[in-house]
Each structure stands twice: as C-alpha cells, then as structure tokens.
GROMACS .gro file of C-alpha atoms in nm:
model
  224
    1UNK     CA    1  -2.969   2.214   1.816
    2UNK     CA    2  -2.675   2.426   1.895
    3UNK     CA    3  -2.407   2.215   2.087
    4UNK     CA    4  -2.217   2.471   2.386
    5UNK     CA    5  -1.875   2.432   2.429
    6UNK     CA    6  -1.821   2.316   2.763
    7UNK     CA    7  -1.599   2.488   3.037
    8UNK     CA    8  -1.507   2.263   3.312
    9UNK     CA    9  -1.527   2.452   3.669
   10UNK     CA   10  -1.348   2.416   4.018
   11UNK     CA   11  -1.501   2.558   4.317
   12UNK     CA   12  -1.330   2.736   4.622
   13UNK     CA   13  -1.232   2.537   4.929
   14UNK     CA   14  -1.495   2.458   5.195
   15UNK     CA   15  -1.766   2.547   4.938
   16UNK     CA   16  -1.922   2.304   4.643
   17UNK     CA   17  -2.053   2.304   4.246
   18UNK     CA   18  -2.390   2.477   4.330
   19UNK     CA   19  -2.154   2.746   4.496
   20UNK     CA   20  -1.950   2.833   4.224
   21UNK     CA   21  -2.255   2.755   4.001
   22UNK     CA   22  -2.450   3.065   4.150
   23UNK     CA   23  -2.133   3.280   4.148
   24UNK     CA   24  -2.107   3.183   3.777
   25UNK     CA   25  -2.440   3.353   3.739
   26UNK     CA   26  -2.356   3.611   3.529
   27UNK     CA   27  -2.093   3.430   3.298
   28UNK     CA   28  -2.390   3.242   3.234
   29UNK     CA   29  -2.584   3.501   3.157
   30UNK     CA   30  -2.354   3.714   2.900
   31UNK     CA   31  -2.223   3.391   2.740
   32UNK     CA   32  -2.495   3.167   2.658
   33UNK     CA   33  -2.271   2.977   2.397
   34UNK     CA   34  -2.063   2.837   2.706
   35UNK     CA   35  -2.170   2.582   2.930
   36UNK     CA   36  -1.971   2.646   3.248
   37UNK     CA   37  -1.990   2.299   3.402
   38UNK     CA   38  -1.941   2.300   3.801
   39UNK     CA   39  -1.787   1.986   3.987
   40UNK     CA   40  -1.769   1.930   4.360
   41UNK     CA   41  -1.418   1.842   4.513
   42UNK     CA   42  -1.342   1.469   4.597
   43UNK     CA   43  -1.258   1.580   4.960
   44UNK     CA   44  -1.542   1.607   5.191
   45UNK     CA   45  -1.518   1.852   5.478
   46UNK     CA   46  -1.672   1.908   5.862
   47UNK     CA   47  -1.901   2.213   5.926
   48UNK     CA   48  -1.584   2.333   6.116
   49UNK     CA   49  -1.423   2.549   5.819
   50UNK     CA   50  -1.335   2.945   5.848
   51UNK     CA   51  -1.589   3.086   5.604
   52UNK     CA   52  -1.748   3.419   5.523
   53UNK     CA   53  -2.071   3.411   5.719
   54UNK     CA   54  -2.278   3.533   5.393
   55UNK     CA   55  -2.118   3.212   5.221
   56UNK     CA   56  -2.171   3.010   5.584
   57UNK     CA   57  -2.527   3.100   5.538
   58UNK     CA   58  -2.609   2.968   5.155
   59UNK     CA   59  -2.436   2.674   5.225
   60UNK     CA   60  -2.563   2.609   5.583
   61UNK     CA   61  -2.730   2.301   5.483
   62UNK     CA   62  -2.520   2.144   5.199
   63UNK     CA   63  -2.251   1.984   5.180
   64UNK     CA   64  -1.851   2.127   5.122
   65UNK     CA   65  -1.557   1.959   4.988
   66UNK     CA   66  -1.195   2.075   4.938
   67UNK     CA   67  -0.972   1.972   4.606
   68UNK     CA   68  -0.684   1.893   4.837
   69UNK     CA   69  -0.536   1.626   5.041
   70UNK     CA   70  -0.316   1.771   5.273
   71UNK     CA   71  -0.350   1.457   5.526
   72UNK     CA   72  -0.155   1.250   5.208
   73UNK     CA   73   0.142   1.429   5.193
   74UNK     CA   74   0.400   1.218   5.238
   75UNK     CA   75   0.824   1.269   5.160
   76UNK     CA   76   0.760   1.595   5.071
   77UNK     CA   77   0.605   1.449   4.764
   78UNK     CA   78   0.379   1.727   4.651
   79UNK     CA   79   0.174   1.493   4.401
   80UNK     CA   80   0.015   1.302   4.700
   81UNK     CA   81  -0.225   1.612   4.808
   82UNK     CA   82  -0.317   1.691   4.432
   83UNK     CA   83  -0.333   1.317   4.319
   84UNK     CA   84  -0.713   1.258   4.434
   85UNK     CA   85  -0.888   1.518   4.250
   86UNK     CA   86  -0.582   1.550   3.959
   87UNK     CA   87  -0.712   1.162   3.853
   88UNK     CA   88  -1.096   1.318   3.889
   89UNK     CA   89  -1.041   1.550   3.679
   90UNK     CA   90  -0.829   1.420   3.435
   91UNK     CA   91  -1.107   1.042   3.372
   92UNK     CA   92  -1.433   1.337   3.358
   93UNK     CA   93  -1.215   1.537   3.115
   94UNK     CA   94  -1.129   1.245   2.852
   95UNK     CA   95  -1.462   1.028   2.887
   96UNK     CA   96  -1.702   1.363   2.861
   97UNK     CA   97  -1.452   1.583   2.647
   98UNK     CA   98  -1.357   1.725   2.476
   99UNK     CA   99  -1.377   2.011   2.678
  100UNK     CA  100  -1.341   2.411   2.541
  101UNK     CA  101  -1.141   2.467   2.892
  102UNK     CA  102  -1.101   2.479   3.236
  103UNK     CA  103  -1.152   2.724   3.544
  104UNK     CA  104  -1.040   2.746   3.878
  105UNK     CA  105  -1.196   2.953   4.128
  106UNK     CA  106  -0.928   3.004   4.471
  107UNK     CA  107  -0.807   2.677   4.559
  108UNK     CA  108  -0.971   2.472   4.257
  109UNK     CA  109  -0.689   2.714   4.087
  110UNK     CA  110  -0.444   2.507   4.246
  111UNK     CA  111  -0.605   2.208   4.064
  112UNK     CA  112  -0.585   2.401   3.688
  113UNK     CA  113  -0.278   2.487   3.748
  114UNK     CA  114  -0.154   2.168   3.831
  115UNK     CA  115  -0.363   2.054   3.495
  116UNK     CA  116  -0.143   2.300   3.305
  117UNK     CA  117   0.170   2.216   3.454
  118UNK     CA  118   0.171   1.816   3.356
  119UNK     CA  119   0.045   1.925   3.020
  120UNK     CA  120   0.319   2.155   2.973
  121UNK     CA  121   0.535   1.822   3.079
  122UNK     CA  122   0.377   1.568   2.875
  123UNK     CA  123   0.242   1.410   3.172
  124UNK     CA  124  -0.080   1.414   3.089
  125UNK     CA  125  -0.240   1.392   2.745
  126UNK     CA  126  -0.628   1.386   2.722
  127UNK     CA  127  -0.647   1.295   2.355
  128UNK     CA  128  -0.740   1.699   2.230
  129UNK     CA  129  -0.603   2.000   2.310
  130UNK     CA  130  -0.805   2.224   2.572
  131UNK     CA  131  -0.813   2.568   2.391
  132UNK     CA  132  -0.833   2.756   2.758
  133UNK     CA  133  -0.704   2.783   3.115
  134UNK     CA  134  -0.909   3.058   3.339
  135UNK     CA  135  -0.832   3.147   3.662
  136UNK     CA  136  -1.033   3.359   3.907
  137UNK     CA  137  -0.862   3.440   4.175
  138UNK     CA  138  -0.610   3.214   4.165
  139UNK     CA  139  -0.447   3.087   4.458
  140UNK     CA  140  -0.131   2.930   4.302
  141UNK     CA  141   0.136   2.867   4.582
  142UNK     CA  142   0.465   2.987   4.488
  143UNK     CA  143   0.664   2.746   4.216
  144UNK     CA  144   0.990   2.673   4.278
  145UNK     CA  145   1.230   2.725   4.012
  146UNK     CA  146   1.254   2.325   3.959
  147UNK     CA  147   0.883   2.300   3.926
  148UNK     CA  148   0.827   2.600   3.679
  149UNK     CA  149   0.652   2.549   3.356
  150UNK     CA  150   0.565   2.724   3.093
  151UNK     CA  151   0.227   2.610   2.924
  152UNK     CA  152   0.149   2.735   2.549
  153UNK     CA  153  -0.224   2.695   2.602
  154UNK     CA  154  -0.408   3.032   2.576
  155UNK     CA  155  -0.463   3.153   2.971
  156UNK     CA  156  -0.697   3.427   3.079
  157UNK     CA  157  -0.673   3.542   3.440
  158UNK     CA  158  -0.918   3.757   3.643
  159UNK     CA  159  -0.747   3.906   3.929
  160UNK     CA  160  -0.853   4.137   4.272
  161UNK     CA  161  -0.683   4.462   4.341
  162UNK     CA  162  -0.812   4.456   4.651
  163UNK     CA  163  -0.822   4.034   4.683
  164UNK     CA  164  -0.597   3.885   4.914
  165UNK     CA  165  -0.398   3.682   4.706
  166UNK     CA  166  -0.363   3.950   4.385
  167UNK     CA  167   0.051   3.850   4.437
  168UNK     CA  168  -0.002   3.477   4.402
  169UNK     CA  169  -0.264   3.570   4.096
  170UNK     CA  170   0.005   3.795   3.910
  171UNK     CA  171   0.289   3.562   3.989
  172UNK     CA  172   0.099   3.291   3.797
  173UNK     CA  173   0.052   3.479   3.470
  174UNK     CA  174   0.440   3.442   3.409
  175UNK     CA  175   0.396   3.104   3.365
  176UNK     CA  176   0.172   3.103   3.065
  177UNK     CA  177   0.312   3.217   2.717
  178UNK     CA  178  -0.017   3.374   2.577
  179UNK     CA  179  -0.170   3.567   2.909
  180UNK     CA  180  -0.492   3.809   2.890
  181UNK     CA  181  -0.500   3.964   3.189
  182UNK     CA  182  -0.827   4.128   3.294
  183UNK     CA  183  -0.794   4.336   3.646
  184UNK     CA  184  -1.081   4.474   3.888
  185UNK     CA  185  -1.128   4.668   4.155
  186UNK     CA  186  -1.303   4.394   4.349
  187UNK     CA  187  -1.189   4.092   4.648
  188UNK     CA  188  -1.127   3.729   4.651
  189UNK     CA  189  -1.478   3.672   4.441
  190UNK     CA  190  -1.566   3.592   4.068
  191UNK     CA  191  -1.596   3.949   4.033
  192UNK     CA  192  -1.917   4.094   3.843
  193UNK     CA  193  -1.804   4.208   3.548
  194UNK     CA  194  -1.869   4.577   3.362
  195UNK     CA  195  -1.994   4.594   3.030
  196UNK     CA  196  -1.612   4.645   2.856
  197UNK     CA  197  -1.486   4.338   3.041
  198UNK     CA  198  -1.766   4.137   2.900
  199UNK     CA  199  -1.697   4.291   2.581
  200UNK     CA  200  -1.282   4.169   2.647
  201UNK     CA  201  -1.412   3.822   2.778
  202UNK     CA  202  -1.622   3.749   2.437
  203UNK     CA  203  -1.362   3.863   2.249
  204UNK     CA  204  -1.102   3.598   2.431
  205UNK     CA  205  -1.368   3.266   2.411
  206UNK     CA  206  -1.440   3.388   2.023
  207UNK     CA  207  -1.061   3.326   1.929
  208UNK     CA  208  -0.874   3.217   2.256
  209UNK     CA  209  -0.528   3.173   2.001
  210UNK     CA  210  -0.513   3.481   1.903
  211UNK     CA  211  -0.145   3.729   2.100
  212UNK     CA  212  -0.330   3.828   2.387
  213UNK     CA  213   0.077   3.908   2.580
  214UNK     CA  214   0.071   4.221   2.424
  215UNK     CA  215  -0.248   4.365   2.542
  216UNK     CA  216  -0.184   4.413   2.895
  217UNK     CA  217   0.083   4.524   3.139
  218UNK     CA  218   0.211   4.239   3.294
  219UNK     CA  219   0.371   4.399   3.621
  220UNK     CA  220   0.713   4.235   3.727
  221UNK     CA  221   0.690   4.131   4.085
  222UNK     CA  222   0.995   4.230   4.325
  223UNK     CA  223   1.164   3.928   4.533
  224UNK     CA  224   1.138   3.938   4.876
   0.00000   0.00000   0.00000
C-alpha cells in the first residue's frame, strides 16, 4: 500500500475543514500522491460573520471557526491572538508527522506563516524538517522590520491578480529564500488551476529543494 505524503491545511476565516476540503477538490484530483489534510480552527464563531452569500449558503448549517484570537491580545503582545491555534498546530504536527508540508488558505496563512517564522527562529522544532510552506492567498499582515524572518524551507505561493490582498501575498514571498511563485488571473479563492500550472505544481511537490528564486519575477513592491 502506497503511503501519501501528508499536507497539513488551514481554512479561511468564518469557514471550516469541509470548506477548504471541497475547495481543495481539484488538488485532490491532479495529485493523488498528496493527502491534503483539512483542520478546523480552534476559535468558534456566531452566524454573524461578513461572508460571500455562495459560501453563506454551503455552510448555512455547519459550523465556522476562525484561527485567531483577537479578544487575547494583550500588551501589544502579538503571540496572544496566534498562541491558541499556533500550540494546535504545532502537538497535531509532531504526534501525526511527519508531515510533507503545510498550507494556508487567507487567514489560516497567517497561521503558516507564523509556523515559518518560529522555525526560522528556532522557536519551534517538530523533530523533522517540513519540506514545504504553501500559501493561497495569503493574508500575511505587514512584518515589521523587527519581526522579519527569513525561512530556508522551500515556499510556493499562489497569488490573485485580481484578489484583494495580491500586495500582502507578494510582500510575503520576500521572506522566503527559495520562492516559486505561481500567478492567476483569478480572486481571493484557491484558484482552479490550468493544465501548465498543474504541470508547475507537480514539478514543485516532486523535488520541493530544488532553486525555484530564479524562475519567476519577483516584483519589488514600492513603500507607501
């Protein structure tokens, strides 16, 4: 019996893992050698969330969560909204790893990233070395200077032309020393993918190590 390598995947606020597990649907498809493993936030939410009323709809009867604590921030101590679902993550990825890598969709980005960033640190060491960070439509806040990083592990970032936060997507790839960048034309979504960008995407999970800086344009964003 074949054993998958497992992906472990973060859903988008005020949705859950059967969410993200249908928007998956085609990853699943096209690379059958993955298992992309969805996990609900530890935060539950009301029914009183801003949604987009075809998402309202599929989840009209299930429940939502959010990765974030924003009612525990406290001293301007950043670590007190990510803490919950950081110490989640962290206990499922040593006791059921080792993992291939991990994926954030919108604000479970904010939870990979925050992975990659006490990596980077030495703050966090799961016992292996994930081989993969991917982020869909990443929703990284900005990083102050004092909190920049710069993580080694192999990154792979899908971002929007048209989403709403492209500028927080491509202001995250500068963080990561081996990048592959794969744009579309499409919103704040896991976007469906053409047949050349599954083509790119099986080439990155076949050999994740491999320069991947020096295969796409890496725009240099202006300061405001």
């Amino acid at each position: 019996m074949e054993v998958k390598q497992k992906v472990l995947c973060f859903h988008g606020f005020g949705t859950n893992s059967e969410m993200l597990s249908y928007q998956l649907r085609q990853f699943k498809k096209e690379f059958k050698d993955i298992d992309f493993i969805t996990l609900n936030g530890p935060i539950p939410l009301n029914r009183n969330v801003i949604m987009d009323e075809s998402i309202a709809k599929i989840l009209e009867n299930q429940n939502i969560y959010s990765w974030l604590n924003f009612l525990q921030f406290k001293n301007n101590d950043i670590d007190s909204i990510f803490s919950p679902a950081l110490e989640e993550v962290v206990k499922i990825l040593k006791e059921q790893g080792p993992f291939f890598g991990v994926m954030g969709f919108s604000q479970g980005s904010a939870i990979a990233v925050r992975l990659a960033a006490k990596i980077a640190a030495q703050e966090i060491d799961l016992g292996y070395d994930l081989k993969c960070f991917i982020f869909v439509s990443a929703q990284a806040n900005h990083i102050p200077e004092s909190q920049q990083f710069l993580c080694r592990i192999p990154s792979l970032h899908l971002i929007g032309f048209n989403d709403f936060v492209v500028d927080r997507s491509m202001g995250l790839v500068v963080q990561f020393l081996n990048p592959y960048v794969i744009y579309h034309n499409q919103g704040h979504k896991v976007p469906t993918l053409t047949y050349e960008q599954v083509k790119d995407l099986k080439r990155f999970f076949e050999n994740p190590f491999q320069d991947w800086s020096k295969t796409v344009y890496v725009p240099k964003l202006a300061k405001l």
